[in-house]
Short mmCIF file of C-alpha atoms in Angstrom, two decimals:
data_model
loop_
_atom_site.label_atom_id
_atom_site.label_comp_id
_atom_site.label_asym_id
_atom_site.label_seq_id
_atom_site.Cartn_x
_atom_site.Cartn_y
_atom_site.Cartn_z
CA UNK H 1148 144.72 187.98 140.19
CA UNK H 1149 148.30 186.85 140.73
CA UNK H 1150 149.88 188.92 137.97
CA UNK H 1151 153.42 188.25 139.20
CA UNK H 1152 153.00 184.52 138.60
CA UNK H 1153 151.44 185.17 135.20
CA UNK H 1154 154.37 187.39 134.18
CA UNK H 1155 156.77 184.74 135.47
CA UNK H 1156 155.13 182.14 133.21
CA UNK H 1157 155.23 184.55 130.25
CA UNK H 1158 158.94 185.00 130.89
CA UNK H 1159 159.53 181.26 130.68
CA UNK H 1160 157.42 181.04 127.52
CA UNK H 1161 159.67 183.64 125.90
CA UNK H 1162 162.75 181.74 127.05
CA UNK H 1163 161.40 178.55 125.52
CA UNK H 1164 160.56 180.34 122.29
CA UNK H 1165 164.15 181.58 122.13
CA UNK H 1166 165.34 177.97 122.49
CA UNK H 1167 162.90 176.78 119.82
CA UNK H 1168 164.27 179.38 117.40
CA UNK H 1169 167.63 177.65 117.47
CA UNK H 1170 166.20 175.25 114.88
CA UNK H 1171 165.61 177.88 112.13
CA UNK H 1172 168.93 179.54 113.03
CA UNK H 1173 170.74 176.22 112.61
CA UNK H 1174 168.85 175.60 109.36
CA UNK H 1175 169.94 179.00 108.04
CA UNK H 1176 173.56 178.16 108.83
CA UNK H 1177 173.29 174.82 107.01
CA UNK H 1178 171.79 176.40 103.88
CA UNK H 1179 173.83 179.65 104.17
CA UNK H 1180 170.69 181.84 104.28
CA UNK H 1181 170.85 185.48 105.39
CA UNK H 1182 167.24 185.20 106.65
CA UNK H 1183 168.66 183.41 109.67
CA UNK H 1184 169.82 186.78 111.04
CA UNK H 1185 166.16 187.75 111.60
CA UNK H 1186 165.56 184.62 113.65
CA UNK H 1187 168.77 185.22 115.59
CA UNK H 1188 167.72 188.78 116.42
CA UNK H 1189 164.24 187.77 117.58
CA UNK H 1190 165.75 184.88 119.54
CA UNK H 1191 167.93 187.33 121.48
CA UNK H 1192 164.95 189.63 122.13
CA UNK H 1193 162.89 186.71 123.47
CA UNK H 1194 165.76 185.58 125.68
CA UNK H 1195 166.26 189.10 127.07
CA UNK H 1196 162.57 189.74 127.78
CA UNK H 1197 162.21 186.26 129.22
CA UNK H 1198 165.15 186.85 131.52
CA UNK H 1199 163.59 190.05 132.81
CA UNK H 1200 160.12 188.58 133.44
CA UNK H 1201 161.27 185.22 134.82
CA UNK H 1202 164.39 186.41 136.58
CA UNK H 1203 162.81 186.18 140.02
CA UNK H 1204 160.37 183.54 141.18
CA UNK H 1205 157.13 184.99 142.63
CA UNK H 1206 156.79 184.83 146.41
CA UNK H 1207 153.03 184.35 146.31
CA UNK H 1208 152.34 180.78 145.00
CA UNK H 1209 148.52 181.07 144.84
CA UNK H 1210 147.32 180.08 141.38
CA UNK H 1211 143.73 179.28 140.50
CA UNK H 1212 141.63 178.58 137.41
CA UNK H 1213 141.34 182.26 136.46
CA UNK H 1214 145.13 182.69 136.54
CA UNK H 1215 145.45 179.50 134.49
CA UNK H 1216 143.11 180.80 131.80
CA UNK H 1217 144.69 184.26 131.65
CA UNK H 1218 148.26 182.94 131.67
CA UNK H 1219 147.44 180.46 128.92
CA UNK H 1220 145.72 183.04 126.69
CA UNK H 1221 148.47 185.64 127.16
CA UNK H 1222 151.17 183.00 126.58
CA UNK H 1223 149.76 182.03 123.20
CA UNK H 1224 149.25 185.65 122.15
CA UNK H 1225 152.76 186.71 123.16
CA UNK H 1226 154.29 183.58 121.63
CA UNK H 1227 152.48 184.25 118.34
CA UNK H 1228 153.43 187.93 118.19
CA UNK H 1229 157.11 187.19 118.78
CA UNK H 1230 156.97 184.20 116.44
CA UNK H 1231 155.71 186.29 113.53
CA UNK H 1232 158.46 188.92 113.75
CA UNK H 1233 161.07 186.91 111.76
CA UNK H 1234 158.66 186.62 108.81
CA UNK H 1235 158.33 190.41 108.79
CA UNK H 1236 162.06 191.09 109.23
CA UNK H 1237 162.98 188.79 106.36
CA UNK H 1238 160.38 190.47 104.16
CA UNK H 1239 158.83 187.11 103.24
CA UNK H 1240 155.55 188.11 104.92
CA UNK H 1241 155.94 191.90 105.29
CA UNK H 1242 152.53 192.85 106.71
CA UNK H 1243 151.90 192.34 110.43
CA UNK H 1244 148.36 190.94 110.18
CA UNK H 1245 149.43 188.46 107.50
CA UNK H 1246 152.51 187.39 109.45
CA UNK H 1247 150.48 187.05 112.65
CA UNK H 1248 147.78 185.07 110.81
CA UNK H 1249 150.39 182.62 109.46
CA UNK H 1250 152.09 182.23 112.85
CA UNK H 1251 148.86 181.82 114.83
CA UNK H 1252 147.75 179.32 112.20
CA UNK H 1253 150.99 177.46 112.88
CA UNK H 1254 150.93 177.46 116.67
CA UNK H 1255 147.22 176.60 116.84
CA UNK H 1256 147.86 173.78 114.32
CA UNK H 1257 145.27 175.21 111.94
CA UNK H 1258 147.28 175.22 108.73
CA UNK H 1259 145.32 178.01 107.03
CA UNK H 1260 147.78 180.07 104.99
CA UNK H 1261 147.95 183.47 103.33
CA UNK H 1262 150.97 182.47 101.21
CA UNK H 1263 150.47 182.21 97.46
CA UNK H 1264 153.87 180.59 96.83
CA UNK H 1265 155.00 178.36 99.69
CA UNK H 1266 158.05 177.11 97.81
CA UNK H 1267 159.48 180.66 97.65
CA UNK H 1268 160.15 180.62 101.41
CA UNK H 1269 163.69 180.24 102.68
CA UNK H 1270 164.54 176.94 104.36
CA UNK H 1271 164.80 178.56 107.79
CA UNK H 1272 161.38 180.22 107.47
CA UNK H 1273 159.90 176.99 106.14
CA UNK H 1274 161.21 174.90 109.04
CA UNK H 1275 160.02 177.50 111.59
CA UNK H 1276 156.60 177.67 109.95
CA UNK H 1277 156.22 173.87 110.20
CA UNK H 1278 157.90 173.62 113.62
CA UNK H 1279 155.25 175.93 115.09
CA UNK H 1280 152.78 173.08 114.40
CA UNK H 1281 154.83 170.66 116.46
CA UNK H 1282 155.23 173.16 119.31
CA UNK H 1283 151.54 173.97 119.42
CA UNK H 1284 150.33 170.39 118.90
CA UNK H 1285 151.02 169.13 122.40
CA UNK H 1286 151.13 172.64 123.84
CA UNK H 1287 154.00 174.88 124.84
CA UNK H 1288 152.71 175.12 128.42
CA UNK H 1289 152.65 171.33 128.68
CA UNK H 1290 156.29 171.44 127.53
CA UNK H 1291 156.96 174.07 130.18
CA UNK H 1292 155.45 171.83 132.85
CA UNK H 1293 157.60 168.95 131.63
CA UNK H 1294 160.85 170.83 132.17
CA UNK H 1295 160.05 173.29 134.96
CA UNK H 1296 158.75 172.38 138.43
CA UNK H 1297 156.11 174.83 139.60
CA UNK H 1298 154.18 175.26 142.83
CA UNK H 1299 150.89 176.52 144.17
CA UNK H 1300 148.60 174.46 141.97
CA UNK H 1301 150.06 176.09 138.86
CA UNK H 1302 150.72 172.81 137.05
CA UNK H 1303 147.19 171.44 136.90
CA UNK H 1304 145.57 174.81 136.23
CA UNK H 1305 147.82 175.40 133.21
CA UNK H 1306 147.30 171.90 131.86
CA UNK H 1307 143.52 172.21 132.21
CA UNK H 1308 143.52 175.56 130.44
CA UNK H 1309 145.66 174.44 127.50
CA UNK H 1310 144.83 170.77 126.93
CA UNK H 1311 142.06 169.93 124.45
CA UNK H 1312 138.94 168.09 125.60
CA UNK H 1313 136.18 168.28 128.19
CA UNK H 1314 138.42 167.21 131.07
CA UNK H 1315 142.08 166.62 131.85
CA UNK H 1316 143.36 163.82 134.03
CA UNK H 1317 146.76 162.71 135.18
CA UNK H 1318 148.46 159.73 133.57
CA UNK H 1319 150.70 159.41 136.62
CA UNK H 1320 150.37 160.88 140.14
CA UNK H 1321 152.37 164.05 139.43
CA UNK H 1322 151.37 166.52 136.71
CA UNK H 1323 155.00 167.16 135.75
CA UNK H 1324 155.58 163.47 135.09
CA UNK H 1325 152.34 163.37 133.09
CA UNK H 1326 153.64 166.20 130.89
CA UNK H 1327 156.95 164.40 130.47
CA UNK H 1328 155.22 161.17 129.50
CA UNK H 1329 153.02 162.98 126.94
CA UNK H 1330 156.07 164.51 125.28
CA UNK H 1331 157.96 161.23 125.23
CA UNK H 1332 155.07 159.58 123.38
CA UNK H 1333 154.84 162.63 121.11
CA UNK H 1334 158.53 162.51 120.20
CA UNK H 1335 158.54 158.74 119.64
CA UNK H 1336 155.59 158.90 117.22
CA UNK H 1337 157.13 161.88 115.39
CA UNK H 1338 160.49 160.14 114.97
CA UNK H 1339 158.76 156.96 113.78
CA UNK H 1340 156.95 158.89 111.06
CA UNK H 1341 160.16 160.62 109.96
CA UNK H 1342 161.91 157.25 109.63
CA UNK H 1343 159.06 155.76 107.58
CA UNK H 1344 159.01 158.75 105.24
CA UNK H 1345 162.77 158.59 104.79
CA UNK H 1346 162.35 154.93 103.84
CA UNK H 1347 159.82 156.09 101.25
CA UNK H 1348 162.38 158.29 99.52
CA UNK H 1349 161.46 161.68 100.99
CA UNK H 1350 164.37 163.97 101.87
CA UNK H 1351 165.28 164.72 105.48
CA UNK H 1352 164.24 168.40 105.42
CA UNK H 1353 160.83 167.72 103.92
CA UNK H 1354 160.35 164.70 106.20
CA UNK H 1355 160.90 166.92 109.23
CA UNK H 1356 158.47 169.56 107.95
CA UNK H 1357 155.71 167.08 107.10
CA UNK H 1358 156.19 165.12 110.33
CA UNK H 1359 155.94 168.34 112.36
CA UNK H 1360 152.70 169.17 110.57
CA UNK H 1361 151.27 165.66 110.95
CA UNK H 1362 152.23 165.30 114.61
CA UNK H 1363 150.69 168.65 115.48
CA UNK H 1364 147.77 167.93 113.12
CA UNK H 1365 148.61 171.28 111.54
CA UNK H 1366 148.98 170.82 107.82
CA UNK H 1367 151.41 173.45 106.49
CA UNK H 1368 152.67 172.00 103.21
CA UNK H 1369 156.15 172.44 101.76
CA UNK H 1370 154.91 172.35 98.15
CA UNK H 1371 152.36 174.47 96.35
CA UNK H 1372 150.61 171.26 95.28
CA UNK H 1373 150.24 170.10 98.89
CA UNK H 1374 150.54 166.32 99.19
CA UNK H 1375 149.31 165.60 95.65
CA UNK H 1376 152.79 164.84 94.28
CA UNK H 1377 153.70 162.32 96.98
CA UNK H 1378 153.84 158.62 96.19
CA UNK H 1379 150.98 156.34 97.31
CA UNK H 1380 153.26 154.94 100.03
CA UNK H 1381 153.96 158.40 101.48
CA UNK H 1382 150.29 159.38 101.31
CA UNK H 1383 149.30 156.22 103.21
CA UNK H 1384 152.00 156.86 105.82
CA UNK H 1385 150.73 160.42 106.34
CA UNK H 1386 147.12 159.17 106.47
CA UNK H 1387 147.90 156.58 109.14
CA UNK H 1388 149.84 159.03 111.29
CA UNK H 1389 147.19 161.75 110.97
CA UNK H 1390 144.70 159.24 112.39
CA UNK H 1391 147.21 158.14 115.05
CA UNK H 1392 147.82 161.67 116.31
CA UNK H 1393 144.05 162.21 116.53
CA UNK H 1394 143.77 159.47 119.17
CA UNK H 1395 143.74 160.33 122.88
CA UNK H 1396 147.31 159.94 124.13
CA UNK H 1397 145.99 158.12 127.20
CA UNK H 1398 145.44 155.16 124.85
CA UNK H 1399 149.13 155.11 123.94
CA UNK H 1400 150.06 155.28 127.60
CA UNK H 1401 147.89 152.23 128.25
CA UNK H 1402 149.63 150.44 125.37
CA UNK H 1403 152.99 151.48 126.83
CA UNK H 1404 151.95 149.85 130.13
CA UNK H 1405 150.82 146.78 128.13
CA UNK H 1406 147.24 147.28 129.26
CA UNK H 1407 145.96 146.42 125.80
CA UNK H 1408 142.42 145.52 126.84
CA UNK H 1409 141.99 148.79 128.67
CA UNK H 1410 143.30 150.67 125.62
CA UNK H 1411 140.92 148.87 123.26
CA UNK H 1412 137.97 149.60 125.58
CA UNK H 1413 138.38 153.35 124.99
CA UNK H 1414 134.87 154.31 123.88
CA UNK H 1415 135.90 157.62 122.32
CA UNK H 1416 138.55 155.93 120.18
CA UNK H 1417 136.04 153.36 118.92
CA UNK H 1418 133.58 156.12 117.93
CA UNK H 1419 136.44 158.08 116.33
CA UNK H 1420 137.58 155.13 114.20
CA UNK H 1421 133.99 154.23 113.32
CA UNK H 1422 133.29 157.77 112.07
CA UNK H 1423 136.46 157.68 109.97
CA UNK H 1424 135.55 154.29 108.47
CA UNK H 1425 131.97 155.35 107.69
CA UNK H 1426 132.96 158.70 106.19
CA UNK H 1427 135.71 157.11 104.09
CA UNK H 1428 133.32 154.47 102.73
CA UNK H 1429 130.60 156.99 101.87
CA UNK H 1430 133.03 159.35 100.12
CA UNK H 1431 134.77 156.45 98.35
CA UNK H 1432 131.45 155.41 96.79
CA UNK H 1433 130.41 158.99 96.02
CA UNK H 1434 133.64 160.10 94.29
CA UNK H 1435 134.50 156.78 92.63
CA UNK H 1436 136.26 157.49 89.34
CA UNK H 1437 136.49 154.53 86.99
CA UNK H 1438 139.54 156.04 85.31
CA UNK H 1439 141.43 155.49 88.58
CA UNK H 1440 142.18 152.28 90.43
CA UNK H 1441 140.12 151.27 93.47
CA UNK H 1442 143.19 151.82 95.65
CA UNK H 1443 143.60 155.36 94.30
CA UNK H 1444 139.96 156.23 95.00
CA UNK H 1445 140.17 154.71 98.48
CA UNK H 1446 143.43 156.53 99.22
CA UNK H 1447 141.99 159.89 98.17
CA UNK H 1448 138.91 159.37 100.33
CA UNK H 1449 140.84 158.08 103.36
CA UNK H 1450 143.49 160.82 103.14
CA UNK H 1451 140.98 163.67 103.11
CA UNK H 1452 138.75 162.15 105.79
CA UNK H 1453 141.77 161.67 108.06
CA UNK H 1454 143.06 165.14 107.24
CA UNK H 1455 139.76 166.90 108.01
CA UNK H 1456 138.54 164.98 111.08
CA UNK H 1457 141.96 165.28 112.74
CA UNK H 1458 141.99 168.94 111.65
CA UNK H 1459 145.39 168.46 110.00
CA UNK H 1460 144.44 170.06 106.71
CA UNK H 1461 146.77 168.40 104.20
CA UNK H 1462 145.26 167.93 100.75
CA UNK H 1463 146.15 165.23 98.23
CA UNK H 1464 143.40 166.31 95.80
CA UNK H 1465 141.26 169.39 95.27
CA UNK H 1466 138.28 168.11 97.28
CA UNK H 1467 136.46 171.37 96.52
CA UNK H 1468 135.65 169.75 93.15
CA UNK H 1469 134.03 166.69 94.77
CA UNK H 1470 130.23 166.15 94.72
CA UNK H 1471 128.15 168.10 97.22
CA UNK H 1472 127.50 164.98 99.33
CA UNK H 1473 131.22 164.39 99.90
CA UNK H 1474 131.87 168.07 100.59
CA UNK H 1475 129.02 168.09 103.13
CA UNK H 1476 130.58 165.13 104.94
CA UNK H 1477 133.92 166.95 105.12
CA UNK H 1478 132.25 170.06 106.57
CA UNK H 1479 130.60 167.91 109.26
CA UNK H 1480 133.96 166.31 110.04
CA UNK H 1481 135.42 169.82 110.52
CA UNK H 1482 133.11 170.30 113.49
CA UNK H 1483 133.42 166.79 114.97
CA UNK H 1484 137.20 166.87 115.19
CA UNK H 1485 139.51 164.36 116.82
CA UNK H 1486 139.65 162.80 120.29
CA UNK H 1487 140.10 164.73 123.51
CA UNK H 1488 143.67 164.55 124.74
CA UNK H 1489 145.03 164.41 121.18
CA UNK H 1490 146.72 167.09 119.10
CA UNK H 1491 143.58 167.47 116.93
CA UNK H 1492 141.03 170.27 117.07
CA UNK H 1493 137.28 170.49 116.54
CA UNK H 1494 134.51 170.01 119.08
CA UNK H 1495 135.98 166.58 120.00
CA UNK H 1496 134.36 163.17 119.59
CA UNK H 1497 133.86 162.76 123.34
CA UNK H 1498 131.73 165.92 123.56
CA UNK H 1499 129.65 164.87 120.56
CA UNK H 1500 129.05 161.40 122.01
CA UNK H 1501 128.17 162.64 125.49
CA UNK H 1502 125.85 165.32 124.08
CA UNK H 1503 124.13 162.63 121.98
CA UNK H 1504 123.70 160.39 125.02
CA UNK H 1505 122.30 163.33 126.95
CA UNK H 1506 119.73 163.92 124.20
CA UNK H 1507 118.69 160.23 124.26
CA UNK H 1508 118.45 160.36 128.05
CA UNK H 1509 116.18 163.41 127.82
CA UNK H 1510 113.93 161.67 125.29
CA UNK H 1511 113.75 158.63 127.57
CA UNK H 1512 112.79 160.78 130.55
CA UNK H 1513 109.67 161.93 128.67
CA UNK H 1514 108.56 158.29 128.37
CA UNK H 1515 109.48 157.36 131.95
CA UNK H 1516 109.58 160.55 134.06
CA UNK H 1517 110.29 158.73 137.32
CA UNK H 1518 113.18 156.66 136.00
CA UNK H 1519 116.66 157.63 137.23
CA UNK H 1520 118.91 157.95 134.24
CA UNK H 1521 122.66 158.43 134.27
CA UNK H 1522 124.84 159.22 131.27
CA UNK H 1523 127.73 156.79 131.02
CA UNK H 1524 130.92 157.31 129.04
CA UNK H 1525 134.09 155.21 129.06
CA UNK H 1526 132.38 152.86 131.52
CA UNK H 1527 131.78 155.58 134.12
CA UNK H 1528 128.91 157.86 135.10
CA UNK H 1529 129.35 161.37 133.70
CA UNK H 1530 129.20 163.97 136.45
CA UNK H 1531 126.71 166.81 136.17
CA UNK H 1532 129.57 169.30 136.32
CA UNK H 1533 131.14 167.74 133.23
CA UNK H 1534 127.87 168.00 131.30
CA UNK H 1535 127.43 171.63 132.38
CA UNK H 1536 130.95 172.36 131.15
CA UNK H 1537 130.15 170.70 127.81
CA UNK H 1538 126.95 172.71 127.38
CA UNK H 1539 128.84 175.87 128.35
CA UNK H 1540 131.52 175.07 125.79
CA UNK H 1541 128.92 174.53 123.05
CA UNK H 1542 127.23 177.82 123.94
CA UNK H 1543 130.53 179.73 123.88
CA UNK H 1544 131.65 178.07 120.65
CA UNK H 1545 128.31 178.78 118.98
CA UNK H 1546 128.39 182.42 120.07
CA UNK H 1547 131.93 182.98 118.74
CA UNK H 1548 131.09 181.20 115.49
CA UNK H 1549 127.93 183.26 114.86
CA UNK H 1550 129.56 186.62 115.63
CA UNK H 1551 132.62 185.74 113.52
CA UNK H 1552 130.41 184.62 110.64
CA UNK H 1553 128.49 187.89 110.69
CA UNK H 1554 131.66 190.01 110.72
CA UNK H 1555 133.39 188.06 107.94
CA UNK H 1556 130.19 188.10 105.85
CA UNK H 1557 130.51 191.89 105.63
CA UNK H 1558 133.01 191.25 102.82
CA UNK H 1559 130.10 189.98 100.72
CA UNK H 1560 131.91 186.78 99.70
CA UNK H 1561 129.67 183.80 98.91
CA UNK H 1562 128.14 182.07 101.94
CA UNK H 1563 129.85 178.68 101.42
CA UNK H 1564 133.29 180.31 101.40
CA UNK H 1565 132.50 182.53 104.38
CA UNK H 1566 130.90 179.77 106.45
CA UNK H 1567 133.65 177.21 105.83
CA UNK H 1568 136.44 179.79 106.31
CA UNK H 1569 135.14 180.61 109.79
CA UNK H 1570 134.47 176.93 110.51
CA UNK H 1571 137.91 175.79 109.42
CA UNK H 1572 139.76 178.46 111.42
CA UNK H 1573 137.70 178.02 114.58
CA UNK H 1574 138.04 174.24 114.42
CA UNK H 1575 141.75 174.51 113.48
CA UNK H 1576 141.31 172.53 110.27
CA UNK H 1577 143.08 174.58 107.58
CA UNK H 1578 141.59 174.62 104.06
CA UNK H 1579 138.01 175.72 103.54
CA UNK H 1580 135.78 175.47 100.49
CA UNK H 1581 135.38 177.90 97.62
CA UNK H 1582 137.27 181.19 98.06
CA UNK H 1583 139.79 179.63 100.51
CA UNK H 1584 139.67 176.04 99.27
CA UNK H 1585 142.57 173.57 99.06
CA UNK H 1586 143.69 175.06 95.73
CA UNK H 1587 143.59 178.62 97.11
CA UNK H 1588 144.45 180.44 100.36
CA UNK H 1589 143.26 183.12 102.80
CA UNK H 1590 145.21 186.04 101.32
CA UNK H 1591 142.09 187.49 99.68
CA UNK H 1592 140.35 188.24 102.97
CA UNK H 1593 140.53 191.73 104.47
CA UNK H 1594 142.62 192.61 107.51
CA UNK H 1595 139.43 192.72 109.61
CA UNK H 1596 138.38 189.21 108.57
CA UNK H 1597 141.90 187.89 109.14
CA UNK H 1598 141.93 189.44 112.61
CA UNK H 1599 138.62 187.77 113.43
CA UNK H 1600 139.98 184.44 112.21
CA UNK H 1601 143.15 184.92 114.28
CA UNK H 1602 140.95 185.19 117.37
CA UNK H 1603 138.93 182.17 116.19
CA UNK H 1604 142.06 180.04 115.76
CA UNK H 1605 143.25 180.89 119.26
CA UNK H 1606 139.79 180.38 120.78
CA UNK H 1607 139.40 177.05 119.01
CA UNK H 1608 142.80 175.74 120.07
CA UNK H 1609 142.40 176.87 123.68
CA UNK H 1610 138.86 175.49 124.05
CA UNK H 1611 137.09 178.89 124.02
CA UNK H 1612 137.20 179.85 127.71
CA UNK H 1613 140.79 181.20 128.07
CA UNK H 1614 140.24 183.68 125.23
CA UNK H 1615 136.76 184.61 126.43
CA UNK H 1616 138.18 185.17 129.91
CA UNK H 1617 140.33 187.99 128.52
CA UNK H 1618 137.12 189.69 127.34
CA UNK H 1619 135.21 189.09 130.59
CA UNK H 1620 134.83 192.51 132.36
CA UNK H 1621 134.13 191.14 135.90
CA UNK H 1622 137.54 189.43 135.88
CA UNK H 1623 139.43 192.67 135.39
CA UNK H 1624 137.13 194.58 137.74
CA UNK H 1625 137.78 192.08 140.53
CA UNK H 1626 141.50 192.07 139.71
CA UNK H 1627 141.73 195.84 140.08
CA UNK H 1628 139.88 195.72 143.42
CA UNK H 1629 142.15 192.93 144.63
CA UNK H 1630 145.31 194.82 143.60
CA UNK H 1631 144.14 197.88 145.54
CA UNK H 1632 143.54 195.75 148.63
CA UNK H 1633 147.01 194.25 148.34
CA UNK H 1634 148.60 197.68 148.06
CA UNK H 1635 146.81 198.80 151.22
CA UNK H 1636 148.16 195.73 153.05
CA UNK H 1637 151.59 196.17 151.49
CA UNK H 1638 151.46 192.73 149.86
CA UNK H 1639 152.96 192.10 146.43
#
């Protein structure tokens, strides 16, 4: 295990977090808020620790998948711990577990909250809370790769460990340029949404907060009523951009290159849009209220479908009051999630489609045992290694979900609330049903349950394996043996 390289990366993560905290500090200066001192203090601590850890570049450049997983998991944990300190220092979220839950929910773009009165937050805390969505949406390590050249295979290993989806490819020959291109597209779409919301009459501060949450598919609201008070225009804008940020960013790169046919041939995107259309239509029919206009019913259905499948988590209505059929559809959408290579969470549409094709292929093999069958996706044969990785992911996700469900159920809260609370945190969705529904929050859960959900949010955002790697005993056993060998040889 190349711990020196891992510490070097952690140092740069802390440096970046210090830079990111300039936004809440500047916001505090604009609104003359004393809470900005807490962000300034934590910013200095991050900068100092980052300078110590990243002050000297490691001499040994070797960096493999295990280092990528460990560095990614530690980066997100450290980033979350430091990011929650300002909430505690300001006294707005005084308890560590609660502050960590809120911050992890932000960085992992979950949007589950323990706050009972969001509007009581200071402007600087509010902007930081929403900005964590934007940081975590594309990934802080992807941002690191965009600005910092690294060697020894570090780039691709970090991108594979952090990026959502069954596989990660390069948009351009060099990984650094791929990261830069992803962030350019990310910024352009975010700015476009801000402009459209400003045109709809929303103020600049709230436009920034909502755009950060939409871009990262996070869902932290700035009002206690969520998105219910927004005009139909603003709700449609948010709906469209939630769907847009749930699309694989490779599609936007193809559009940027004017390869429109290749972009439209994206099989995952077609399935993704088809699922949204079907779910919206079914819910529209099921919840139709004759006291409302057809447009209002359609907007409510489309907004919540887009919010749940992209794992954004905004709410324009209390969908916990909808009929059981509509609520069941939303729960299914929690697990399906958005496209691979997007900012959305969930199992990902590509995995669901490939697993379905694998099932059909297996059924076909029983009819024609001698036939050679290949699973095709996006016009290409799916490699056996990819399918093994998908099955491994499903097994890991199922195991985490079951264990988490059993632990949280010790609180003896009703099964629907417990099941959906674990589902929504693991899939990075946000609101659950019942006890932690869109009209409520997660403050009523115990510290143990919140801690379990913190792990679930991190595991869900990092695609299970980086967090499981930290709990994998053979990794640390081999690392200790390797460190002893290096000491004997006098190698750092």
